[in-house]
Amino acid sequence: MDKPKDSGHPFVRLLNYASAYKRRVALATLYSVLGKIFDIMPPVLIGVAVDIVVQRQDSLLGRLGVADLTHQLLILGFITLIVWILESLFEYIQRVHWRNLAQSMQHDLRVDAYDHVQHLELAYFEDQSTGGLMAVLNDDINQLERFLDIGASDVVQIVTTIVVIGSIFFLVAPSIAWMAAIPMPFIIWGSMRFQRLLAPRYSEVREQVSMINHHLSNSLSGIATIKSFTAEDYEAERLRIESSEYVERNRRAIILSSAFTPLIRMVIVSGFIAITVAGGQLALNGNLDVGAFSVLVFMTQRLLWPLTKLGETFDLYQRAMASTKRILDLLGIRRKINDGDMALPIAAIRGDMRLDDVSFCYSDGREIIKGLTLDFPAGDTVAIVGATGAGKSTVIKLLLRYYDVTSGRVLLDGYDLRELKQADIRNAIGLVSQDVFLFHGTVRENIAYGSQDVPDHLIVEAAKIAEAHQFISELPQGYDTVVGERGQKLSGGQRQRLSIARAVLTDPPILVLDEATSSVDNETEAAIQRSLERIAVGRTTIVIAHRLSTIRNADMIYVLQNGQLRESGGHDALVHFNGLYATLWRVQTGERMLAQAGG
């Protein structure tokens, strides 16, 4: 997955990506060529028919030995039937092949891009908008699919038309064939010119699609906040502005792309007039058969008129290339956190973790952790406390290797995390976060997430340990109740208990609790705390605590300030020390006493 960011024209990059489809592309191209050849045949057959009527026994078929005129017409009718059948057959086959090819490439691109994005480090997502990524993974890939579905076949057929009809012209009337080619250089030059002008305009369109998706994603995710501040009109106006910009960017592209076909038509008419006048003069002078002249007139139309579709084809092509660049740029992003080579099976993990003289800076240069050494012995419960911004959550991200340390080491059972496979690290650590994310699905599916195909009795047992079974049983469909997007149909405490049940089911040797009770009421906190005490037995437990009352019995408490270790020890010792921890403790207990007095 560590792919270098490619460069060069998007079409060349797409061909490199699609090398696995070479055989299918070749077949689809062959069917398009054959379909176009048979599509070109009717004007030739018209010329043969005119030849029969005018030349009679001296017609082409007459010279081939068919003297009877009725037989000539019957043979011509039979050939016409075969040609139309074959043209229709290959038209059907080429459409099926191109469309199936488009669907296959669309599918593979979307899956590859999504898989690649999933394996990028967490820092990448913190710098990107969900809407922008959605635009690439869905909208841009669909745009490419539309070109492969329609435009690719059109290009093949236009090239076939030029080659086949050009050859017929030089066979029938080489002296005037060049006249039909007069418009070609101008059409090709015009097409390339339009391509260069359209490319940046369609890139702007695709970028604006990302902005709209970003706005919609944010708005729909924060719909409760929008309603609480009665900001519906404000958000609608913001979307109107973004959508208006999209319309304007599309308008600029449409004005240019729409001018292509009318201009090409004016060039095409010059070739048509030249062949009509010059070819007609040859026929009048007896230097060209009437049937051959008919073929030339019809073929000129067949040669030049399809070129008017170049405008539509180039429009599709430029939109597709703008999208292709965004897709392949996404696939070309290098991962900054790469897997180690060492496997560490979960059964072999003791659960001993250590931060060894660790420092960490974010990409913007902010230093969050400074020379920090913390021990988390196997089987112990260790708490980390400190004011907001002390670096507590960053420590958790380093333990899970969401980020790599700037200096120092993070160790699991003595192994540097950078040496281990990321899947083994994260399988060993069960995370219960204050920001619980539940997927749109049933209670059962959310508890079993990450532990698919587990029997129902284990899911129920995990829910009982998390003290969630009772409220689940009271839900309308019990374990089959759909929780809604992000679990919006459940309360904060209920979501938190499902998160704990999910961690219980994975049975990790290390449990990380990131302020798991910070946003629940006292009764729910007590229930969750009982659950956590039960599941902490026999495993390493690392607790980020806001409420100090929840970590009084921890084996070790680390107090952080500005990314550095200020104090460490047990609860009683730290209170007696009368330092930062004691100050935090007095603030919390004092607030509680005042609240009780006020009640």
JSON list of N, CA and C in Angstrom, two decimals, residues 420-453:
[
{"chain": "A", "resi": 420, "resn": "LEU", "atom": "N", "xyz": [6.49, -3.93, 15.35]},
{"chain": "A", "resi": 420, "resn": "LEU", "atom": "CA", "xyz": [5.35, -4.86, 15.38]},
{"chain": "A", "resi": 420, "resn": "LEU", "atom": "C", "xyz": [4.33, -4.52, 14.30]},
{"chain": "A", "resi": 421, "resn": "LYS", "atom": "N", "xyz": [3.54, -5.51, 13.95]},
{"chain": "A", "resi": 421, "resn": "LYS", "atom": "CA", "xyz": [2.42, -5.28, 13.03]},
{"chain": "A", "resi": 421, "resn": "LYS", "atom": "C", "xyz": [1.34, -4.47, 13.75]},
{"chain": "A", "resi": 422, "resn": "GLN", "atom": "N", "xyz": [0.83, -3.48, 13.06]},
{"chain": "A", "resi": 422, "resn": "GLN", "atom": "CA", "xyz": [-0.16, -2.59, 13.69]},
{"chain": "A", "resi": 422, "resn": "GLN", "atom": "C", "xyz": [-1.41, -3.35, 14.11]},
{"chain": "A", "resi": 423, "resn": "ALA", "atom": "N", "xyz": [-1.82, -4.34, 13.33]},
{"chain": "A", "resi": 423, "resn": "ALA", "atom": "CA", "xyz": [-3.02, -5.10, 13.69]},
{"chain": "A", "resi": 423, "resn": "ALA", "atom": "C", "xyz": [-2.82, -5.82, 15.01]},
{"chain": "A", "resi": 424, "resn": "ASP", "atom": "N", "xyz": [-1.62, -6.34, 15.27]},
{"chain": "A", "resi": 424, "resn": "ASP", "atom": "CA", "xyz": [-1.35, -7.03, 16.53]},
{"chain": "A", "resi": 424, "resn": "ASP", "atom": "C", "xyz": [-1.39, -6.07, 17.71]},
{"chain": "A", "resi": 425, "resn": "ILE", "atom": "N", "xyz": [-0.87, -4.85, 17.48]},
{"chain": "A", "resi": 425, "resn": "ILE", "atom": "CA", "xyz": [-0.88, -3.85, 18.56]},
{"chain": "A", "resi": 425, "resn": "ILE", "atom": "C", "xyz": [-2.32, -3.52, 18.95]},
{"chain": "A", "resi": 426, "resn": "ARG", "atom": "N", "xyz": [-3.14, -3.25, 17.94]},
{"chain": "A", "resi": 426, "resn": "ARG", "atom": "CA", "xyz": [-4.50, -2.77, 18.22]},
{"chain": "A", "resi": 426, "resn": "ARG", "atom": "C", "xyz": [-5.43, -3.90, 18.65]},
{"chain": "A", "resi": 427, "resn": "ASN", "atom": "N", "xyz": [-5.12, -5.14, 18.24]},
{"chain": "A", "resi": 427, "resn": "ASN", "atom": "CA", "xyz": [-5.88, -6.28, 18.76]},
{"chain": "A", "resi": 427, "resn": "ASN", "atom": "C", "xyz": [-5.58, -6.50, 20.23]},
{"chain": "A", "resi": 428, "resn": "ALA", "atom": "N", "xyz": [-4.40, -6.07, 20.66]},
{"chain": "A", "resi": 428, "resn": "ALA", "atom": "CA", "xyz": [-4.00, -6.28, 22.06]},
{"chain": "A", "resi": 428, "resn": "ALA", "atom": "C", "xyz": [-4.59, -5.23, 22.98]},
{"chain": "A", "resi": 429, "resn": "ILE", "atom": "N", "xyz": [-5.10, -4.13, 22.42]},
{"chain": "A", "resi": 429, "resn": "ILE", "atom": "CA", "xyz": [-5.56, -3.00, 23.23]},
{"chain": "A", "resi": 429, "resn": "ILE", "atom": "C", "xyz": [-7.04, -2.76, 22.97]},
{"chain": "A", "resi": 430, "resn": "GLY", "atom": "N", "xyz": [-7.85, -2.84, 24.00]},
{"chain": "A", "resi": 430, "resn": "GLY", "atom": "CA", "xyz": [-9.26, -2.50, 23.89]},
{"chain": "A", "resi": 430, "resn": "GLY", "atom": "C", "xyz": [-9.46, -1.07, 24.33]},
{"chain": "A", "resi": 431, "resn": "LEU", "atom": "N", "xyz": [-10.03, -0.23, 23.46]},
{"chain": "A", "resi": 431, "resn": "LEU", "atom": "CA", "xyz": [-10.21, 1.19, 23.76]},
{"chain": "A", "resi": 431, "resn": "LEU", "atom": "C", "xyz": [-11.67, 1.50, 24.05]},
{"chain": "A", "resi": 432, "resn": "VAL", "atom": "N", "xyz": [-11.90, 2.10, 25.18]},
{"chain": "A", "resi": 432, "resn": "VAL", "atom": "CA", "xyz": [-13.22, 2.65, 25.51]},
{"chain": "A", "resi": 432, "resn": "VAL", "atom": "C", "xyz": [-13.05, 4.15, 25.64]},
{"chain": "A", "resi": 433, "resn": "SER", "atom": "N", "xyz": [-13.58, 4.87, 24.66]},
{"chain": "A", "resi": 433, "resn": "SER", "atom": "CA", "xyz": [-13.34, 6.31, 24.59]},
{"chain": "A", "resi": 433, "resn": "SER", "atom": "C", "xyz": [-14.53, 7.09, 25.09]},
{"chain": "A", "resi": 434, "resn": "GLN", "atom": "N", "xyz": [-14.28, 8.34, 25.47]},
{"chain": "A", "resi": 434, "resn": "GLN", "atom": "CA", "xyz": [-15.40, 9.21, 25.86]},
{"chain": "A", "resi": 434, "resn": "GLN", "atom": "C", "xyz": [-16.26, 9.56, 24.65]},
{"chain": "A", "resi": 435, "resn": "ASP", "atom": "N", "xyz": [-15.64, 9.52, 23.45]},
{"chain": "A", "resi": 435, "resn": "ASP", "atom": "CA", "xyz": [-16.37, 9.82, 22.21]},
{"chain": "A", "resi": 435, "resn": "ASP", "atom": "C", "xyz": [-16.75, 8.49, 21.57]},
{"chain": "A", "resi": 436, "resn": "VAL", "atom": "N", "xyz": [-17.87, 7.94, 21.98]},
{"chain": "A", "resi": 436, "resn": "VAL", "atom": "CA", "xyz": [-18.30, 6.62, 21.53]},
{"chain": "A", "resi": 436, "resn": "VAL", "atom": "C", "xyz": [-18.87, 6.72, 20.11]},
{"chain": "A", "resi": 437, "resn": "PHE", "atom": "N", "xyz": [-18.39, 5.88, 19.24]},
{"chain": "A", "resi": 437, "resn": "PHE", "atom": "CA", "xyz": [-18.94, 5.85, 17.88]},
{"chain": "A", "resi": 437, "resn": "PHE", "atom": "C", "xyz": [-19.67, 4.52, 17.68]},
{"chain": "A", "resi": 438, "resn": "LEU", "atom": "N", "xyz": [-20.97, 4.63, 17.44]},
{"chain": "A", "resi": 438, "resn": "LEU", "atom": "CA", "xyz": [-21.76, 3.46, 17.11]},
{"chain": "A", "resi": 438, "resn": "LEU", "atom": "C", "xyz": [-22.19, 3.56, 15.65]},
{"chain": "A", "resi": 439, "resn": "PHE", "atom": "N", "xyz": [-22.19, 2.44, 14.96]},
{"chain": "A", "resi": 439, "resn": "PHE", "atom": "CA", "xyz": [-22.57, 2.41, 13.55]},
{"chain": "A", "resi": 439, "resn": "PHE", "atom": "C", "xyz": [-24.08, 2.25, 13.42]},
{"chain": "A", "resi": 440, "resn": "HIS", "atom": "N", "xyz": [-24.60, 2.72, 12.30]},
{"chain": "A", "resi": 440, "resn": "HIS", "atom": "CA", "xyz": [-26.02, 2.55, 12.03]},
{"chain": "A", "resi": 440, "resn": "HIS", "atom": "C", "xyz": [-26.29, 1.06, 11.80]},
{"chain": "A", "resi": 441, "resn": "GLY", "atom": "N", "xyz": [-26.86, 0.44, 12.80]},
{"chain": "A", "resi": 441, "resn": "GLY", "atom": "CA", "xyz": [-27.11, -0.99, 12.76]},
{"chain": "A", "resi": 441, "resn": "GLY", "atom": "C", "xyz": [-27.75, -1.41, 14.06]},
{"chain": "A", "resi": 442, "resn": "THR", "atom": "N", "xyz": [-27.82, -2.70, 14.31]},
{"chain": "A", "resi": 442, "resn": "THR", "atom": "CA", "xyz": [-28.47, -3.19, 15.53]},
{"chain": "A", "resi": 442, "resn": "THR", "atom": "C", "xyz": [-27.52, -3.14, 16.72]},
{"chain": "A", "resi": 443, "resn": "VAL", "atom": "N", "xyz": [-28.11, -3.28, 17.89]},
{"chain": "A", "resi": 443, "resn": "VAL", "atom": "CA", "xyz": [-27.31, -3.36, 19.12]},
{"chain": "A", "resi": 443, "resn": "VAL", "atom": "C", "xyz": [-26.34, -4.53, 19.02]},
{"chain": "A", "resi": 444, "resn": "ARG", "atom": "N", "xyz": [-26.85, -5.66, 18.55]},
{"chain": "A", "resi": 444, "resn": "ARG", "atom": "CA", "xyz": [-26.01, -6.86, 18.43]},
{"chain": "A", "resi": 444, "resn": "ARG", "atom": "C", "xyz": [-24.81, -6.61, 17.52]},
{"chain": "A", "resi": 445, "resn": "GLU", "atom": "N", "xyz": [-25.05, -5.97, 16.38]},
{"chain": "A", "resi": 445, "resn": "GLU", "atom": "CA", "xyz": [-23.97, -5.72, 15.42]},
{"chain": "A", "resi": 445, "resn": "GLU", "atom": "C", "xyz": [-22.93, -4.77, 16.01]},
{"chain": "A", "resi": 446, "resn": "ASN", "atom": "N", "xyz": [-23.37, -3.81, 16.80]},
{"chain": "A", "resi": 446, "resn": "ASN", "atom": "CA", "xyz": [-22.43, -2.85, 17.38]},
{"chain": "A", "resi": 446, "resn": "ASN", "atom": "C", "xyz": [-21.59, -3.47, 18.48]},
{"chain": "A", "resi": 447, "resn": "ILE", "atom": "N", "xyz": [-22.18, -4.34, 19.28]},
{"chain": "A", "resi": 447, "resn": "ILE", "atom": "CA", "xyz": [-21.39, -5.01, 20.32]},
{"chain": "A", "resi": 447, "resn": "ILE", "atom": "C", "xyz": [-20.37, -5.95, 19.67]},
{"chain": "A", "resi": 448, "resn": "ALA", "atom": "N", "xyz": [-20.79, -6.63, 18.60]},
{"chain": "A", "resi": 448, "resn": "ALA", "atom": "CA", "xyz": [-19.92, -7.62, 17.96]},
{"chain": "A", "resi": 448, "resn": "ALA", "atom": "C", "xyz": [-18.95, -7.00, 16.96]},
{"chain": "A", "resi": 449, "resn": "TYR", "atom": "N", "xyz": [-18.97, -5.67, 16.82]},
{"chain": "A", "resi": 449, "resn": "TYR", "atom": "CA", "xyz": [-18.08, -5.03, 15.85]},
{"chain": "A", "resi": 449, "resn": "TYR", "atom": "C", "xyz": [-16.62, -5.33, 16.19]},
{"chain": "A", "resi": 450, "resn": "GLY", "atom": "N", "xyz": [-15.89, -5.83, 15.23]},
{"chain": "A", "resi": 450, "resn": "GLY", "atom": "CA", "xyz": [-14.50, -6.23, 15.47]},
{"chain": "A", "resi": 450, "resn": "GLY", "atom": "C", "xyz": [-14.38, -7.66, 15.96]},
{"chain": "A", "resi": 451, "resn": "SER", "atom": "N", "xyz": [-15.50, -8.27, 16.29]},
{"chain": "A", "resi": 451, "resn": "SER", "atom": "CA", "xyz": [-15.49, -9.68, 16.72]},
{"chain": "A", "resi": 451, "resn": "SER", "atom": "C", "xyz": [-16.63, -10.41, 16.00]},
{"chain": "A", "resi": 452, "resn": "GLN", "atom": "N", "xyz": [-16.67, -10.24, 14.69]},
{"chain": "A", "resi": 452, "resn": "GLN", "atom": "CA", "xyz": [-17.76, -10.80, 13.89]},
{"chain": "A", "resi": 452, "resn": "GLN", "atom": "C", "xyz": [-17.83, -12.31, 14.03]},
{"chain": "A", "resi": 453, "resn": "ASP", "atom": "N", "xyz": [-19.02, -12.85, 13.82]},
{"chain": "A", "resi": 453, "resn": "ASP", "atom": "CA", "xyz": [-19.27, -14.29, 13.84]},
{"chain": "A", "resi": 453, "resn": "ASP", "atom": "C", "xyz": [-19.13, -14.90, 15.22]}
]
